[in-house]
Tab-separated table of C-alpha atoms and ligand atoms in Angstrom:
chain	number	residue	atom	x	y	z
A	81	UNK	CA	9.045	22.494	-4.643
A	82	UNK	CA	12.878	22.194	-4.812
A	83	UNK	CA	15.270	19.331	-4.223
A	84	UNK	CA	17.846	18.984	-1.864
A	85	UNK	CA	20.898	16.438	-1.638
A	86	UNK	CA	20.844	14.301	1.550
A	87	UNK	CA	24.746	15.194	1.655
A	88	UNK	CA	23.648	18.923	1.798
A	89	UNK	CA	26.685	20.548	-0.293
A	90	UNK	CA	24.858	20.443	-3.789
A	91	UNK	CA	22.452	23.470	-4.720
A	92	UNK	CA	18.654	22.902	-4.512
A	93	UNK	CA	17.205	22.257	-7.891
A	94	UNK	CA	13.306	21.733	-9.362
A	95	UNK	CA	12.262	18.088	-10.202
A	96	UNK	CA	13.094	18.329	-13.813
A	97	UNK	CA	16.832	18.414	-12.956
A	98	UNK	CA	16.710	16.095	-10.058
A	99	UNK	CA	15.266	13.446	-12.259
A	100	UNK	CA	17.534	14.399	-15.259
A	101	UNK	CA	20.550	14.154	-12.821
A	102	UNK	CA	19.621	11.055	-10.890
A	103	UNK	CA	22.285	11.520	-8.183
A	104	UNK	CA	22.967	14.889	-6.818
A	105	UNK	CA	26.435	16.263	-7.986
A	106	UNK	CA	27.887	15.911	-4.073
A	107	UNK	CA	27.091	12.343	-4.276
A	108	UNK	CA	24.028	12.423	-2.172
A	109	UNK	CA	20.378	11.478	-2.852
A	110	UNK	CA	17.883	14.226	-3.965
A	111	UNK	CA	14.791	14.702	-1.430
A	112	UNK	CA	12.021	17.142	-1.453
A	113	UNK	CA	12.552	20.286	0.573
A	114	UNK	CA	9.403	19.156	2.456
A	115	UNK	CA	6.777	16.644	2.357
A	116	UNK	CA	3.693	18.119	1.460
A	117	UNK	CA	0.346	17.313	3.501
A	118	UNK	CA	-2.621	16.311	1.337
A	119	UNK	CA	-6.411	16.295	2.365
A	120	UNK	CA	-7.786	12.845	1.261
A	121	UNK	CA	-10.902	15.024	0.280
A	122	UNK	CA	-8.885	16.541	-2.560
A	123	UNK	CA	-8.773	12.990	-4.581
A	124	UNK	CA	-11.331	12.037	-7.194
A	125	UNK	CA	-13.166	8.906	-5.465
A	126	UNK	CA	-13.826	7.866	-9.089
A	127	UNK	CA	-10.557	8.588	-10.267
A	128	UNK	CA	-8.202	6.072	-11.997
A	129	UNK	CA	-4.792	5.166	-10.567
A	130	UNK	CA	-3.159	7.985	-13.203
A	131	UNK	CA	-5.463	10.507	-11.529
A	132	UNK	CA	-4.753	9.681	-8.176
A	133	UNK	CA	-0.846	9.937	-9.231
A	134	UNK	CA	-1.350	13.391	-10.727
A	135	UNK	CA	-3.281	14.824	-7.562
A	136	UNK	CA	-0.657	13.261	-5.484
A	137	UNK	CA	2.271	14.372	-7.321
A	138	UNK	CA	1.076	18.073	-8.292
A	139	UNK	CA	3.064	19.743	-5.329
A	140	UNK	CA	6.482	17.638	-6.090
A	141	UNK	CA	6.164	19.193	-9.634
A	142	UNK	CA	5.130	22.539	-8.684
A	143	UNK	CA	7.595	25.706	-10.263
A	144	UNK	CA	9.025	23.014	-12.847
A	145	UNK	CA	8.614	23.068	-16.594
A	146	UNK	CA	7.305	19.284	-16.294
A	147	UNK	CA	4.308	20.575	-14.018
A	148	UNK	CA	1.985	21.260	-16.930
A	149	UNK	CA	2.510	17.622	-18.551
A	150	UNK	CA	2.362	15.896	-15.285
A	151	UNK	CA	-1.147	14.559	-16.178
A	152	UNK	CA	-0.335	13.281	-19.557
A	153	UNK	CA	2.942	11.767	-18.069
A	154	UNK	CA	0.899	9.943	-15.503
A	155	UNK	CA	-1.580	8.958	-18.134
A	156	UNK	CA	1.161	7.826	-20.307
A	157	UNK	CA	3.175	5.733	-17.378
A	158	UNK	CA	0.433	4.160	-15.593
A	159	UNK	CA	-1.647	2.088	-18.227
A	160	UNK	CA	-2.186	-0.809	-16.199
A	161	UNK	CA	-4.001	-1.241	-12.783
A	162	UNK	CA	-2.585	-2.129	-9.294
A	163	UNK	CA	-5.765	-3.797	-7.929
A	164	UNK	CA	-6.414	-4.445	-3.947
A	165	UNK	CA	-7.675	-7.752	-3.732
A	166	UNK	CA	-9.353	-9.491	-1.076
A	167	UNK	CA	-7.880	-12.735	-0.285
A	168	UNK	CA	-10.805	-14.886	0.576
A	169	UNK	CA	-9.109	-17.649	2.666
A	170	UNK	CA	-7.722	-14.733	5.036
A	171	UNK	CA	-10.148	-12.389	6.954
A	172	UNK	CA	-9.273	-8.820	6.822
A	173	UNK	CA	-6.616	-9.366	4.229
A	174	UNK	CA	-5.895	-7.977	0.819
A	175	UNK	CA	-3.280	-8.381	-1.606
A	176	UNK	CA	-1.858	-5.201	-3.596
A	177	UNK	CA	-0.969	-6.653	-6.793
A	178	UNK	CA	1.764	-4.489	-8.752
A	179	UNK	CA	2.530	-7.257	-11.312
A	180	UNK	CA	0.035	-6.149	-14.152
A	181	UNK	CA	2.739	-4.120	-16.009
A	182	UNK	CA	4.484	-5.104	-19.110
A	183	UNK	CA	7.223	-6.846	-17.276
A	184	UNK	CA	5.191	-8.304	-14.718
A	185	UNK	CA	6.994	-6.422	-11.573
A	186	UNK	CA	6.205	-3.562	-9.901
A	187	UNK	CA	9.646	-1.876	-11.444
A	188	UNK	CA	7.584	-0.982	-14.394
A	189	UNK	CA	5.644	1.812	-12.365
A	190	UNK	CA	8.775	3.776	-11.910
A	191	UNK	CA	10.702	2.855	-15.198
A	192	UNK	CA	7.618	4.106	-17.457
A	193	UNK	CA	7.382	7.239	-15.190
A	194	UNK	CA	10.882	8.013	-15.539
A	195	UNK	CA	10.880	7.474	-19.409
A	196	UNK	CA	7.815	9.646	-19.697
A	197	UNK	CA	9.853	12.378	-17.836
A	198	UNK	CA	13.058	11.878	-19.690
A	199	UNK	CA	11.437	12.191	-23.017
A	200	UNK	CA	9.977	15.614	-22.140
A	201	UNK	CA	13.058	17.224	-20.625
A	202	UNK	CA	15.190	19.088	-22.937
A	203	UNK	CA	18.049	17.192	-24.599
A	204	UNK	CA	21.705	18.305	-23.432
A	205	UNK	CA	23.563	16.776	-26.152
A	206	UNK	CA	22.906	16.179	-29.879
A	207	UNK	CA	24.230	12.563	-29.456
A	208	UNK	CA	22.003	9.690	-28.296
A	209	UNK	CA	22.162	8.955	-24.556
A	210	UNK	CA	23.086	5.572	-23.302
A	211	UNK	CA	21.531	4.604	-20.070
A	212	UNK	CA	23.246	1.908	-18.084
A	213	UNK	CA	21.427	-0.250	-15.735
A	214	UNK	CA	22.840	-2.982	-13.267
A	215	UNK	CA	20.117	-5.196	-12.431
A	216	UNK	CA	19.579	-8.189	-10.123
A	217	UNK	CA	16.617	-9.124	-12.270
A	218	UNK	CA	13.466	-7.256	-12.389
A	219	UNK	CA	14.873	-3.311	-12.968
A	220	UNK	CA	16.734	-4.151	-16.273
A	221	UNK	CA	13.589	-5.484	-17.849
A	222	UNK	CA	11.510	-2.721	-16.825
A	223	UNK	CA	13.706	-0.080	-17.733
A	224	UNK	CA	14.249	-1.626	-21.212
A	225	UNK	CA	10.470	-1.991	-22.053
A	226	UNK	CA	10.031	1.622	-20.810
A	227	UNK	CA	12.750	3.088	-23.387
A	228	UNK	CA	12.499	0.569	-26.069
A	229	UNK	CA	12.524	1.960	-29.687
A	230	UNK	CA	12.368	5.187	-28.036
A	231	UNK	CA	14.591	7.793	-30.373
A	232	UNK	CA	18.003	9.107	-29.108
A	233	UNK	CA	18.360	6.845	-26.230
A	234	UNK	CA	20.084	3.408	-25.976
A	235	UNK	CA	19.641	1.179	-22.843
A	236	UNK	CA	22.722	-1.104	-21.900
A	237	UNK	CA	21.715	-3.887	-19.370
A	238	UNK	CA	24.498	-5.501	-16.820
A	239	UNK	CA	23.209	-8.713	-15.182
A	240	UNK	CA	24.941	-11.215	-13.079
A	241	UNK	CA	25.384	-14.435	-15.450
A	242	UNK	CA	23.520	-17.167	-13.828
A	243	UNK	CA	22.109	-15.575	-10.644
A	244	UNK	CA	18.929	-14.181	-12.323
A	245	UNK	CA	16.018	-16.510	-13.031
A	246	UNK	CA	16.140	-18.263	-16.421
A	247	UNK	CA	12.763	-16.300	-17.516
A	248	UNK	CA	14.173	-12.923	-16.275
A	249	UNK	CA	17.272	-13.746	-18.324
A	250	UNK	CA	15.140	-14.317	-21.387
A	251	UNK	CA	13.259	-11.030	-20.582
A	252	UNK	CA	16.377	-8.907	-20.343
A	253	UNK	CA	17.682	-10.334	-23.739
A	254	UNK	CA	14.713	-10.448	-25.829
A	255	UNK	CA	14.167	-6.814	-26.696
A	256	UNK	CA	17.015	-5.891	-29.357
A	257	UNK	CA	16.771	-2.742	-31.215
A	258	UNK	CA	18.156	0.031	-28.942
A	259	UNK	CA	18.520	-2.475	-26.098
A	260	UNK	CA	21.764	-4.398	-25.409
A	261	UNK	CA	21.943	-7.049	-22.344
A	262	UNK	CA	25.610	-7.908	-21.125
A	263	UNK	CA	25.587	-11.060	-18.996
A	264	UNK	CA	28.572	-10.313	-16.411
A	265	UNK	CA	30.866	-12.916	-14.998
A	266	UNK	CA	29.967	-11.880	-11.524
A	267	UNK	CA	27.657	-10.774	-8.949
A	268	UNK	CA	25.117	-7.978	-8.575
A	269	UNK	CA	27.559	-5.791	-6.782
A	270	UNK	CA	30.114	-6.147	-9.560
A	271	UNK	CA	27.419	-4.864	-12.087
A	272	UNK	CA	26.480	-1.906	-9.729
A	273	UNK	CA	30.178	-1.210	-9.563
A	274	UNK	CA	31.049	-1.218	-13.140
A	275	UNK	CA	28.017	1.049	-13.744
A	276	UNK	CA	29.231	3.672	-11.109
A	277	UNK	CA	32.651	3.422	-12.598
A	278	UNK	CA	31.374	4.261	-16.012
A	279	UNK	CA	29.316	7.188	-14.801
A	280	UNK	CA	32.252	8.710	-12.701
A	281	UNK	CA	34.537	8.503	-15.851
A	282	UNK	CA	34.655	12.011	-17.451
A	283	UNK	CA	36.852	10.954	-20.327
A	284	UNK	CA	34.441	8.063	-21.123
A	285	UNK	CA	31.390	10.485	-20.521
A	286	UNK	CA	32.873	12.920	-23.078
A	287	UNK	CA	33.107	10.267	-25.830
A	288	UNK	CA	29.591	8.343	-24.797
A	289	UNK	CA	27.011	10.244	-22.922
A	290	UNK	CA	25.869	8.185	-19.770
A	291	UNK	CA	23.000	8.101	-17.688
A	292	UNK	CA	21.698	5.712	-15.338
A	293	UNK	CA	18.229	4.551	-14.167
A	294	UNK	CA	18.780	3.131	-10.910
A	295	UNK	CA	16.182	2.956	-7.931
A	296	UNK	CA	17.739	6.423	-6.250
A	297	UNK	CA	16.388	8.245	-9.191
A	298	UNK	CA	13.357	10.217	-7.834
A	299	UNK	CA	11.712	9.732	-11.317
A	300	UNK	CA	11.351	5.899	-9.985
A	301	UNK	CA	10.581	6.689	-6.542
A	302	UNK	CA	7.897	9.225	-6.509
A	303	UNK	CA	5.292	7.655	-8.905
A	304	UNK	CA	5.594	4.547	-6.492
A	305	UNK	CA	3.609	6.490	-3.789
A	306	UNK	CA	0.594	6.578	-6.566
A	307	UNK	CA	-0.720	3.001	-6.149
A	308	UNK	CA	-0.371	2.969	-1.842
A	309	UNK	CA	-2.410	6.326	-1.862
A	310	UNK	CA	-4.769	4.775	-4.347
A	311	UNK	CA	-5.144	1.716	-2.389
A	312	UNK	CA	-5.313	3.232	0.807
A	313	UNK	CA	-7.784	6.033	-0.146
A	314	UNK	CA	-10.242	3.570	-1.648
A	315	UNK	CA	-9.841	1.281	1.387
A	316	UNK	CA	-10.317	4.291	3.749
A	317	UNK	CA	-13.502	5.439	1.857
A	318	UNK	CA	-15.084	2.052	1.927
A	319	UNK	CA	-13.967	1.101	5.387
A	320	UNK	CA	-13.411	4.136	7.296
A	321	UNK	CA	-10.066	2.853	8.634
A	322	UNK	CA	-6.480	3.236	7.389
A	323	UNK	CA	-4.891	0.010	5.792
A	324	UNK	CA	-1.821	-1.310	7.138
A	325	UNK	CA	0.982	-2.549	4.592
A	326	UNK	CA	3.459	-5.416	4.660
A	327	UNK	CA	6.186	-4.370	1.948
A	328	UNK	CA	8.740	-6.997	0.628
A	329	UNK	CA	12.062	-4.716	0.920
A	330	UNK	CA	15.435	-4.664	-0.623
A	331	UNK	CA	16.737	-1.302	-1.670
A	332	UNK	CA	13.649	0.327	0.418
A	333	UNK	CA	12.330	2.393	-2.677
A	334	UNK	CA	8.938	0.674	-2.604
A	335	UNK	CA	8.673	0.842	1.442
A	336	UNK	CA	9.714	4.347	1.414
A	337	UNK	CA	7.112	5.578	-1.068
A	338	UNK	CA	4.601	3.819	1.257
A	339	UNK	CA	5.950	5.774	4.418
A	340	UNK	CA	6.048	8.954	2.402
A	341	UNK	CA	2.358	8.586	1.755
A	342	UNK	CA	1.598	8.331	5.320
A	343	UNK	CA	3.457	11.338	6.012
A	344	UNK	CA	2.055	13.143	3.550
A	345	UNK	CA	-1.596	12.575	5.593
A	346	UNK	CA	-3.180	10.014	3.639
A	347	UNK	CA	-4.915	6.915	5.371
A	348	UNK	CA	-1.773	4.321	5.586
A	349	UNK	CA	-1.551	2.909	8.937
A	350	UNK	CA	1.275	0.528	9.849
A	351	UNK	CA	4.047	-0.565	7.587
A	352	UNK	CA	6.117	-3.663	7.875
A	353	UNK	CA	9.246	-4.488	5.962
A	354	UNK	CA	9.630	-8.268	5.018
A	355	UNK	CA	13.220	-8.943	4.052
A	356	UNK	CA	14.834	-12.020	2.779
A	357	UNK	CA	18.079	-13.354	4.508
A	358	UNK	CA	19.966	-10.049	3.906
A	359	UNK	CA	19.127	-8.719	7.337
A	360	UNK	CA	20.575	-5.296	7.222
A	361	UNK	CA	17.489	-3.463	7.966
A	362	UNK	CA	15.651	-6.176	10.259
A	363	UNK	CA	19.181	-5.834	12.573
A	364	UNK	CA	18.818	-2.222	12.463
A	365	UNK	CA	15.335	-2.116	13.555
A	366	UNK	CA	15.985	-4.401	16.179
A	367	UNK	CA	18.239	-2.126	17.731
A	368	UNK	CA	21.919	-2.918	16.345
A	369	UNK	CA	23.855	-0.263	14.721
A	370	UNK	CA	23.355	-0.010	10.897
A	371	UNK	CA	26.158	-2.173	9.268
A	372	UNK	CA	25.803	-2.102	5.309
A	373	UNK	CA	27.210	-5.379	4.048
A	374	UNK	CA	27.617	-7.535	0.928
A	375	UNK	CA	24.766	-9.328	-0.212
A	376	UNK	CA	23.846	-12.800	-0.282
A	377	UNK	CA	21.937	-14.401	-3.060
A	378	UNK	CA	18.365	-15.835	-1.862
A	379	UNK	CA	15.338	-17.337	-3.748
A	380	UNK	CA	13.918	-13.723	-3.613
A	381	UNK	CA	16.742	-12.209	-5.740
A	382	UNK	CA	15.440	-8.581	-6.595
A	383	UNK	CA	15.772	-8.014	-2.575
A	384	UNK	CA	19.488	-9.401	-2.526
A	385	UNK	CA	20.586	-6.203	-1.149
A	386	UNK	CA	22.912	-5.618	1.776
A	387	UNK	CA	23.246	-1.988	1.561
A	388	UNK	CA	19.739	-0.436	0.855
A	389	UNK	CA	20.254	2.713	-1.224
A	390	UNK	CA	17.290	4.610	-0.013
A	391	UNK	CA	18.380	4.199	3.729
A	392	UNK	CA	19.893	7.835	3.511
A	393	UNK	CA	16.188	9.154	2.523
A	394	UNK	CA	14.711	7.080	5.475
A	395	UNK	CA	17.111	8.955	8.014
A	396	UNK	CA	16.201	12.410	6.250
A	397	UNK	CA	12.374	11.208	6.659
A	398	UNK	CA	12.918	10.444	10.202
A	399	UNK	CA	15.867	11.954	11.490
A	400	UNK	CA	15.593	10.893	15.392
A	401	UNK	CA	16.754	7.365	15.177
A	402	UNK	CA	15.048	6.067	18.284
A	403	UNK	CA	11.858	7.340	17.017
A	404	UNK	CA	12.471	5.764	13.484
A	405	UNK	CA	13.338	2.309	15.325
A	406	UNK	CA	9.920	2.594	17.262
A	407	UNK	CA	7.887	3.481	14.091
A	408	UNK	CA	8.948	0.401	11.712
A	409	UNK	CA	9.505	-3.201	11.991
A	410	UNK	CA	11.703	-5.205	9.764
A	411	UNK	CA	11.848	-9.038	9.512
A	412	UNK	CA	14.125	-11.514	7.948
A	413	UNK	CA	12.683	-14.524	6.337
A	414	UNK	CA	15.017	-17.156	5.077
A	415	UNK	CA	14.718	-19.571	1.947
A	416	UNK	CA	13.278	-22.267	3.645
A	417	UNK	CA	10.570	-20.469	4.839
A	418	UNK	CA	9.937	-18.756	1.462
A	419	UNK	CA	9.511	-22.188	0.000
A	420	UNK	CA	7.255	-23.234	2.716
A	421	UNK	CA	5.213	-20.279	2.554
A	422	UNK	CA	4.689	-20.856	-1.407
A	423	UNK	CA	4.071	-24.467	-0.727
A	424	UNK	CA	1.469	-23.996	2.080
A	425	UNK	CA	-0.507	-21.635	0.768
A	426	UNK	CA	-0.636	-23.208	-2.675
A	427	UNK	CA	-1.910	-26.430	-0.894
A	428	UNK	CA	-4.136	-25.163	1.330
A	429	UNK	CA	-5.951	-22.116	-0.258
A	430	UNK	CA	-4.890	-22.514	-4.050
A	431	UNK	CA	-2.830	-19.005	-3.757
A	432	UNK	CA	0.297	-18.725	-5.653
A	433	UNK	CA	3.154	-15.978	-4.641
A	434	UNK	CA	6.281	-15.182	-5.975
A	435	UNK	CA	9.438	-15.665	-3.483
A	436	UNK	CA	9.424	-11.871	-2.775
A	437	UNK	CA	5.669	-11.765	-2.054
A	438	UNK	CA	6.039	-14.843	0.225
A	439	UNK	CA	8.471	-13.159	2.538
A	440	UNK	CA	5.519	-10.582	3.054
A	441	UNK	CA	2.924	-13.382	3.193
A	442	UNK	CA	5.108	-15.120	5.851
A	443	UNK	CA	4.848	-12.035	8.014
A	444	UNK	CA	1.143	-11.775	7.696
A	445	UNK	CA	0.856	-15.721	8.869
A	446	UNK	CA	3.002	-14.800	11.945
A	447	UNK	CA	0.682	-11.647	12.843
A	448	UNK	CA	-2.662	-13.862	12.783
A	449	UNK	CA	-0.856	-16.626	14.517
A	450	UNK	CA	-0.466	-13.665	17.229
A	451	UNK	CA	-4.226	-13.006	16.951
A	452	UNK	CA	-3.927	-9.659	15.058
A	453	UNK	CA	-7.026	-8.979	13.305
A	454	UNK	CA	-6.257	-5.634	11.733
A	455	UNK	CA	-6.624	-4.965	8.004
A	456	UNK	CA	-3.497	-5.676	6.283
A	457	UNK	CA	-2.386	-5.546	2.542
A	458	UNK	CA	0.288	-7.984	1.581
A	459	UNK	CA	2.357	-6.405	-1.535
A	460	UNK	CA	2.956	-8.587	-4.114
A	461	UNK	CA	5.862	-7.047	-6.332
A	462	UNK	CA	6.146	-9.587	-9.081
A	463	UNK	CA	4.234	-12.223	-10.847
A	464	UNK	CA	5.105	-15.767	-9.676
A	465	UNK	CA	5.139	-16.984	-13.397
A	466	UNK	CA	8.427	-14.985	-13.446
A	467	UNK	CA	9.972	-17.157	-10.908
A	468	UNK	CA	8.710	-20.468	-12.358
A	469	UNK	CA	12.000	-22.288	-11.698
A	470	UNK	CA	11.504	-21.811	-7.889
A	471	UNK	CA	7.637	-21.806	-7.642
A	472	UNK	CA	6.488	-24.636	-10.197
A	473	UNK	CA	8.584	-27.319	-8.403
A	474	UNK	CA	6.626	-26.229	-5.279
A	475	UNK	CA	3.175	-26.234	-6.657
A	476	UNK	CA	3.749	-29.524	-8.715
A	477	UNK	CA	2.088	-28.023	-11.746
A	478	UNK	CA	2.963	-25.298	-14.378
A	479	UNK	CA	1.475	-21.815	-13.785
A	480	UNK	CA	-0.343	-19.547	-16.322
A	481	UNK	CA	1.987	-16.955	-17.814
A	482	UNK	CA	0.562	-13.207	-18.394
A	483	UNK	CA	0.471	-12.511	-21.675
A	484	UNK	CA	2.845	-9.621	-22.127
A	485	UNK	CA	5.418	-11.955	-20.441
A	486	UNK	CA	4.334	-15.049	-22.645
A	487	UNK	CA	5.022	-12.675	-25.804
A	488	UNK	CA	8.733	-11.952	-24.557
A	489	UNK	CA	9.291	-15.502	-24.032
A	490	UNK	CA	8.136	-16.330	-27.475
A	491	UNK	CA	11.355	-13.648	-28.790
A	492	UNK	CA	14.719	-14.969	-29.406
A	493	UNK	CA	16.949	-13.646	-26.546
A	494	UNK	CA	20.568	-12.775	-26.681
A	495	UNK	CA	23.149	-11.580	-24.309
A	496	UNK	CA	26.966	-10.788	-24.761
A	497	UNK	CA	29.220	-12.165	-22.045
A	498	UNK	CA	31.422	-9.391	-20.614
A	499	UNK	CA	34.104	-9.863	-17.651
A	500	UNK	CA	33.327	-8.458	-14.306
A	501	UNK	CA	35.827	-5.443	-14.552
A	502	UNK	CA	35.609	-1.714	-14.682
A	503	UNK	CA	37.558	-1.606	-17.757
A	504	UNK	CA	35.750	-4.280	-19.977
A	505	UNK	CA	32.531	-2.132	-19.618
A	506	UNK	CA	34.448	1.253	-20.497
A	507	UNK	CA	36.042	-0.685	-23.422
A	508	UNK	CA	32.659	-2.099	-24.610
A	509	UNK	CA	31.068	1.235	-24.411
A	510	UNK	CA	33.714	2.925	-26.547
A	511	UNK	CA	33.820	0.249	-29.129
A	512	UNK	CA	29.863	0.084	-29.351
A	513	UNK	CA	29.480	4.039	-29.732
A	514	UNK	CA	28.156	3.718	-33.134
A	515	UNK	CA	25.455	1.517	-32.232
A	516	UNK	CA	24.229	4.132	-30.049
A	517	UNK	CA	23.986	6.689	-33.221
A	518	UNK	CA	22.247	3.999	-35.335
A	519	UNK	CA	19.493	3.752	-32.716
A	520	UNK	CA	18.762	7.174	-33.368
B	756	LIG	C1	12.884	-4.626	-6.770
B	756	LIG	C2	12.254	-5.365	-6.291
B	756	LIG	C3	12.040	-5.722	-4.650
B	756	LIG	C4	12.374	-4.839	-3.758
B	756	LIG	O1	12.115	-3.323	-3.971
B	756	LIG	P1	12.807	-2.292	-3.151
B	756	LIG	O2	12.181	-0.852	-3.841
B	756	LIG	O3	14.289	-2.408	-3.736
B	756	LIG	O4	12.808	-2.409	-1.703
B	756	LIG	C5	10.886	-6.662	-4.451
B	756	LIG	N1	10.525	-7.479	-4.822
B	756	LIG	C6	10.712	-7.568	-6.499
B	756	LIG	C7	9.828	-8.434	-7.445
B	756	LIG	C8	11.352	-6.479	-6.786
B	756	LIG	O5	11.474	-6.735	-8.407
């Protein structure tokens, strides 16, 4: 399998090169030459998530040096389960729990898979690599956890000071060693712009070799298909029907992975996108022109995206715009509704959702109120305890904290302040060059 750029002017490359590069050299996003078709019968019915991932991803790695190591990469990355749990209070409803990884959000799947691939790719430079990550909260911690104490790599995280949850901030700052957290006096968009500027700065790159681990990397997108395939195949075997999914959506990485699994012939039914007050996608799917914009801050902060980075891949997958609009629905859920959904479900059913999962749960409530009785899986992208400052006041009691998160919260945390301008990051990177070598 070879990978093309959505802009169409960069040469096609095998998966290892596409993963190492992140963005294609013409500025486009890498997409596979085609989406392979897979037979559900090819999957081991008793296989683990890692087994499903290896079977699913084999055609994507064909012809690359990483192909032989794919099963080992899957085992190394997918060390936790992504269970599909029945919600007893809601008939025909399950929750796909993606928060059992080390940082309690689904980003662990992509970050760990990317790290397992990069570890096996040939090093281009004798000097250590600095991985820059701009994060609105969850990505930074997942990437830091995946690369923590790995030789020849340093992770530098930029996050908007005061705009991530207190526990997210603690998580970002608690790693130490080869991980540095920079709290930027600005917004997520500033962090992202500063990272892009550094990556495009040839002079700086000559001085400090840089890479990124953002959501456009195929090394993060492809493994996210695994949990949809695993859940849908299991459901299909038990019930003989496809499973529908409601996916909390920001940059469209998680939802696109689900749609690709369906395109590949596995038993995924309908897919609905749950968005927060950032309504770029809901407006597009309601018939308006695609109008990317600046993001607004919401309670579901990991979905505060005004210009979804995977939209171009969605257009590549479904080139006919009217067909695409018929295929998908997206709905915007405001903060008041997120709060009400969390409070109501806790009070009436003893269920607790993070603000992101609550957007999806609200869409399910609407479908059921309309009389829909189809099997739906609500995708839970983070553990609610990560958003205790939002969730606990609505419940009126503290939440149990998953052990990995609890361990991080007992470690001291530290973040350095940084002004929100491109020059400040350049200066920081140049003057901390030697820290990167020491992490060696
Ligand atoms: C990143 C994130 C999302 C959004 O995922 P996308 O792939 O950007 O659409 C939703 N929920 C949580 C908890 C996240 O961390």
